[in-house]
Amino acid sequence: LQRFELTRMLQDSLGGNSRTLMIACISPSDVHFAETLNTLKYANRAKNIKNKVVANINSQHVEVSRLTERIQQLQTELSHMRQYQSIGRSLGAAGGPEGVEA
């Protein structure tokens, strides 16, 4: 593999929101000195990549959160309306003022 092909394959890992472990295979042999040196240089460049963490927020998640909050507001409003109706009925049944509707 060419170096740029390897970088392209590892692009999401090296530049994304993840931890990446790189294992560099090197050889003590003089015959493989150039390849070992290039591998160590590449591993060092990859090690020095720093990323700013960005939260992966799905737009659907935001919409679900907004709708969940709205449902809670409506449930609270419904609960208050039911309490108000209950009070109105008890006033009417107890001989309260005429014209009070539930």
Coordinates of N, CA and C in Angstrom, one line a residue, residues 2-97:
Q2 N 0.4 2.2 -0.7 CA 1.1 3.5 -0.7 C 0.7 4.2 0.6
R3 N 1.5 5.2 1.0 CA 1.2 5.9 2.3 C -0.1 6.7 2.2
F4 N -0.3 7.3 1.0 CA -1.6 8.1 0.9 C -2.8 7.2 0.9
E5 N -2.7 6.0 0.4 CA -3.8 5.0 0.5 C -4.1 4.6 1.9
L6 N -3.0 4.4 2.7 CA -3.2 4.1 4.1 C -3.9 5.2 4.9
T7 N -3.4 6.4 4.6 CA -4.0 7.6 5.3 C -5.4 7.7 4.9
R8 N -5.8 7.5 3.6 CA -7.2 7.6 3.2 C -8.0 6.6 3.9
M9 N -7.5 5.3 4.0 CA -8.3 4.3 4.6 C -8.5 4.6 6.1
L10 N -7.5 5.2 6.8 CA -7.6 5.5 8.2 C -8.1 6.9 8.5
Q11 N -8.6 7.6 7.5 CA -9.0 9.0 7.6 C -10.0 9.2 8.7
D12 N -11.1 8.4 8.8 CA -12.1 8.5 9.8 C -11.5 8.3 11.2
S13 N -10.6 7.3 11.3 CA -10.0 7.0 12.6 C -9.1 8.0 13.1
L14 N -8.2 8.5 12.1 CA -7.2 9.5 12.5 C -7.8 10.9 12.7
G15 N -8.9 11.2 12.0 CA -9.5 12.6 12.0 C -10.8 12.6 12.7
G16 N -11.3 11.5 13.2 CA -12.7 11.5 13.7 C -12.7 11.6 15.2
N17 N -13.8 11.3 15.8 CA -14.0 11.3 17.2 C -13.8 10.0 17.8
S18 N -12.6 9.4 17.7 CA -12.4 8.1 18.2 C -10.9 8.0 18.6
R19 N -10.6 7.0 19.4 CA -9.3 6.7 19.8 C -8.7 5.7 18.8
T20 N -7.5 5.9 18.4 CA -6.9 5.0 17.5 C -5.6 4.5 18.0
L21 N -5.3 3.3 17.8 CA -4.1 2.6 18.2 C -3.4 2.2 17.0
M22 N -2.1 2.7 16.8 CA -1.3 2.3 15.7 C -0.2 1.5 16.1
I23 N 0.0 0.4 15.5 CA 1.1 -0.5 15.8 C 2.0 -0.5 14.5
A24 N 3.2 0.0 14.7 CA 4.2 0.1 13.6 C 5.1 -1.1 13.7
C25 N 5.1 -1.9 12.6 CA 6.0 -3.0 12.5 C 7.3 -2.5 11.9
I26 N 8.4 -2.7 12.6 CA 9.7 -2.3 12.2 C 10.7 -3.5 12.2
S27 N 11.8 -3.3 11.5 CA 12.7 -4.4 11.5 C 14.1 -3.9 11.9
P28 N 14.8 -4.7 12.6 CA 16.2 -4.3 13.0 C 17.2 -4.5 11.9
S29 N 16.8 -5.1 10.8 CA 17.7 -5.4 9.7 C 18.1 -4.2 8.9
D30 N 19.4 -4.2 8.5 CA 19.9 -3.1 7.7 C 19.2 -3.0 6.3
V31 N 18.8 -4.2 5.9 CA 18.2 -4.3 4.6 C 16.8 -3.5 4.5
H32 N 16.1 -3.5 5.6 CA 14.8 -2.8 5.7 C 14.9 -1.5 6.4
F33 N 16.1 -0.9 6.4 CA 16.2 0.4 7.1 C 15.3 1.5 6.6
A34 N 15.3 1.7 5.2 CA 14.5 2.7 4.6 C 13.0 2.5 5.0
E35 N 12.5 1.3 4.9 CA 11.1 1.0 5.1 C 10.8 1.3 6.6
T36 N 11.7 0.9 7.5 CA 11.5 1.1 8.9 C 11.5 2.6 9.2
L37 N 12.4 3.3 8.6 CA 12.4 4.8 8.9 C 11.1 5.4 8.4
N38 N 10.7 5.1 7.2 CA 9.4 5.6 6.7 C 8.2 5.3 7.6
T39 N 8.2 4.0 8.1 CA 7.1 3.6 9.0 C 7.1 4.4 10.3
L40 N 8.3 4.6 10.8 CA 8.4 5.4 12.1 C 8.0 6.9 11.8
K41 N 8.4 7.4 10.7 CA 8.0 8.8 10.4 C 6.5 8.9 10.2
Y42 N 5.9 8.0 9.5 CA 4.5 8.0 9.4 C 3.7 7.8 10.7
A43 N 4.2 6.9 11.5 CA 3.6 6.7 12.9 C 3.7 8.0 13.7
N44 N 4.9 8.7 13.6 CA 5.0 9.9 14.4 C 4.1 11.0 13.9
R45 N 3.9 11.1 12.6 CA 3.0 12.1 12.0 C 1.6 11.8 12.5
A46 N 1.2 10.5 12.4 CA -0.1 10.1 12.9 C -0.3 10.4 14.4
K47 N 0.7 10.2 15.2 CA 0.6 10.4 16.6 C 0.4 11.9 16.9
N48 N 1.0 12.8 16.1 CA 0.9 14.2 16.3 C -0.4 14.9 15.9
I49 N -1.3 14.1 15.3 CA -2.6 14.6 14.8 C -3.4 14.9 16.1
K50 N -3.9 16.1 16.2 CA -4.8 16.5 17.3 C -6.1 17.0 16.7
N51 N -7.2 16.5 17.4 CA -8.5 16.8 16.9 C -9.3 17.5 18.0
K52 N -10.2 18.3 17.6 CA -11.2 19.0 18.5 C -12.4 18.1 18.5
V53 N -12.8 17.7 19.7 CA -13.9 16.8 19.8 C -15.2 17.6 19.5
V54 N -16.1 17.0 18.7 CA -17.3 17.6 18.3 C -18.4 16.5 18.6
A55 N -19.4 17.0 19.3 CA -20.5 16.1 19.7 C -21.3 15.7 18.4
N56 N -21.6 14.5 18.2 CA -22.4 14.0 17.1 C -23.8 14.1 17.5
I57 N -24.5 15.2 17.0 CA -25.9 15.4 17.4 C -26.7 15.1 16.1
N58 N -27.6 14.2 16.2 CA -28.5 13.9 15.1 C -29.7 14.8 15.2
S59 N -30.0 15.4 14.0 CA -31.1 16.4 14.0 C -32.4 15.7 14.5
Q60 N -32.6 14.4 14.2 CA -33.8 13.7 14.7 C -33.8 13.7 16.2
H61 N -32.6 13.5 16.9 CA -32.5 13.5 18.3 C -33.0 14.8 18.9
V62 N -32.6 15.9 18.3 CA -33.0 17.3 18.7 C -34.5 17.4 18.6
E63 N -35.1 17.0 17.5 CA -36.5 17.1 17.3 C -37.3 16.2 18.3
V64 N -36.8 15.0 18.6 CA -37.4 14.1 19.6 C -37.4 14.8 21.0
S65 N -36.2 15.4 21.3 CA -36.1 16.1 22.6 C -37.1 17.2 22.7
R66 N -37.3 18.0 21.6 CA -38.2 19.1 21.6 C -39.6 18.6 21.7
L67 N -40.0 17.5 21.0 CA -41.3 17.0 21.1 C -41.6 16.4 22.5
T68 N -40.6 15.7 23.1 CA -40.8 15.2 24.4 C -41.1 16.3 25.4
E69 N -40.4 17.4 25.3 CA -40.6 18.5 26.2 C -42.0 19.1 26.0
R70 N -42.5 19.1 24.7 CA -43.8 19.7 24.5 C -44.9 18.7 25.0
I71 N -44.7 17.4 24.9 CA -45.6 16.5 25.5 C -45.7 16.6 27.0
Q72 N -44.6 16.8 27.7 CA -44.7 17.1 29.1 C -45.4 18.3 29.4
Q73 N -45.2 19.4 28.7 CA -46.0 20.6 28.9 C -47.5 20.4 28.7
L74 N -47.9 19.7 27.7 CA -49.3 19.4 27.4 C -49.9 18.5 28.5
Q75 N -49.1 17.6 29.0 CA -49.6 16.7 30.1 C -49.9 17.5 31.3
T76 N -49.0 18.4 31.6 CA -49.1 19.3 32.8 C -50.4 20.2 32.7
E77 N -50.5 20.7 31.5 CA -51.7 21.6 31.2 C -53.0 20.7 31.3
L78 N -53.0 19.5 30.8 CA -54.2 18.7 30.9 C -54.5 18.3 32.4
S79 N -53.4 18.1 33.1 CA -53.6 17.8 34.6 C -54.3 18.9 35.3
H80 N -53.8 20.2 35.0 CA -54.4 21.3 35.6 C -55.9 21.5 35.2
M81 N -56.2 21.3 33.9 CA -57.5 21.4 33.5 C -58.5 20.4 34.1
R82 N -58.0 19.2 34.3 CA -58.8 18.1 35.0 C -59.0 18.5 36.5
Q83 N -58.0 19.1 37.1 CA -58.2 19.5 38.5 C -59.2 20.6 38.6
Y84 N -59.2 21.6 37.6 CA -60.1 22.7 37.6 C -61.5 22.1 37.4
Q85 N -61.7 21.2 36.5 CA -63.0 20.6 36.2 C -63.5 19.9 37.5
S86 N -62.6 19.2 38.1 CA -63.0 18.4 39.4 C -63.5 19.4 40.4
I87 N -62.8 20.5 40.6 CA -63.2 21.5 41.6 C -64.5 22.1 41.2
G88 N -64.8 22.4 39.9 CA -66.0 22.9 39.4 C -67.2 22.0 39.7
R89 N -67.0 20.7 39.5 CA -68.0 19.7 39.7 C -68.3 19.6 41.2
S90 N -67.3 19.6 42.0 CA -67.6 19.5 43.5 C -68.3 20.7 44.0
L91 N -68.0 21.9 43.4 CA -68.7 23.1 43.9 C -70.2 23.0 43.4
G92 N -70.4 22.5 42.2 CA -71.8 22.4 41.7 C -72.6 21.3 42.5
A93 N -72.0 20.2 42.9 CA -72.6 19.1 43.6 C -72.9 19.5 45.1
A94 N -72.1 20.4 45.6 CA -72.2 20.8 47.0 C -73.2 22.0 47.2
G95 N -73.9 22.3 46.1 CA -74.9 23.3 46.2 C -74.2 24.7 46.1
G96 N -73.2 24.7 45.3 CA -72.5 26.0 45.1 C -73.3 26.9 44.2
P97 N -72.7 28.0 43.7 CA -73.4 28.9 42.9 C -73.9 28.3 41.6

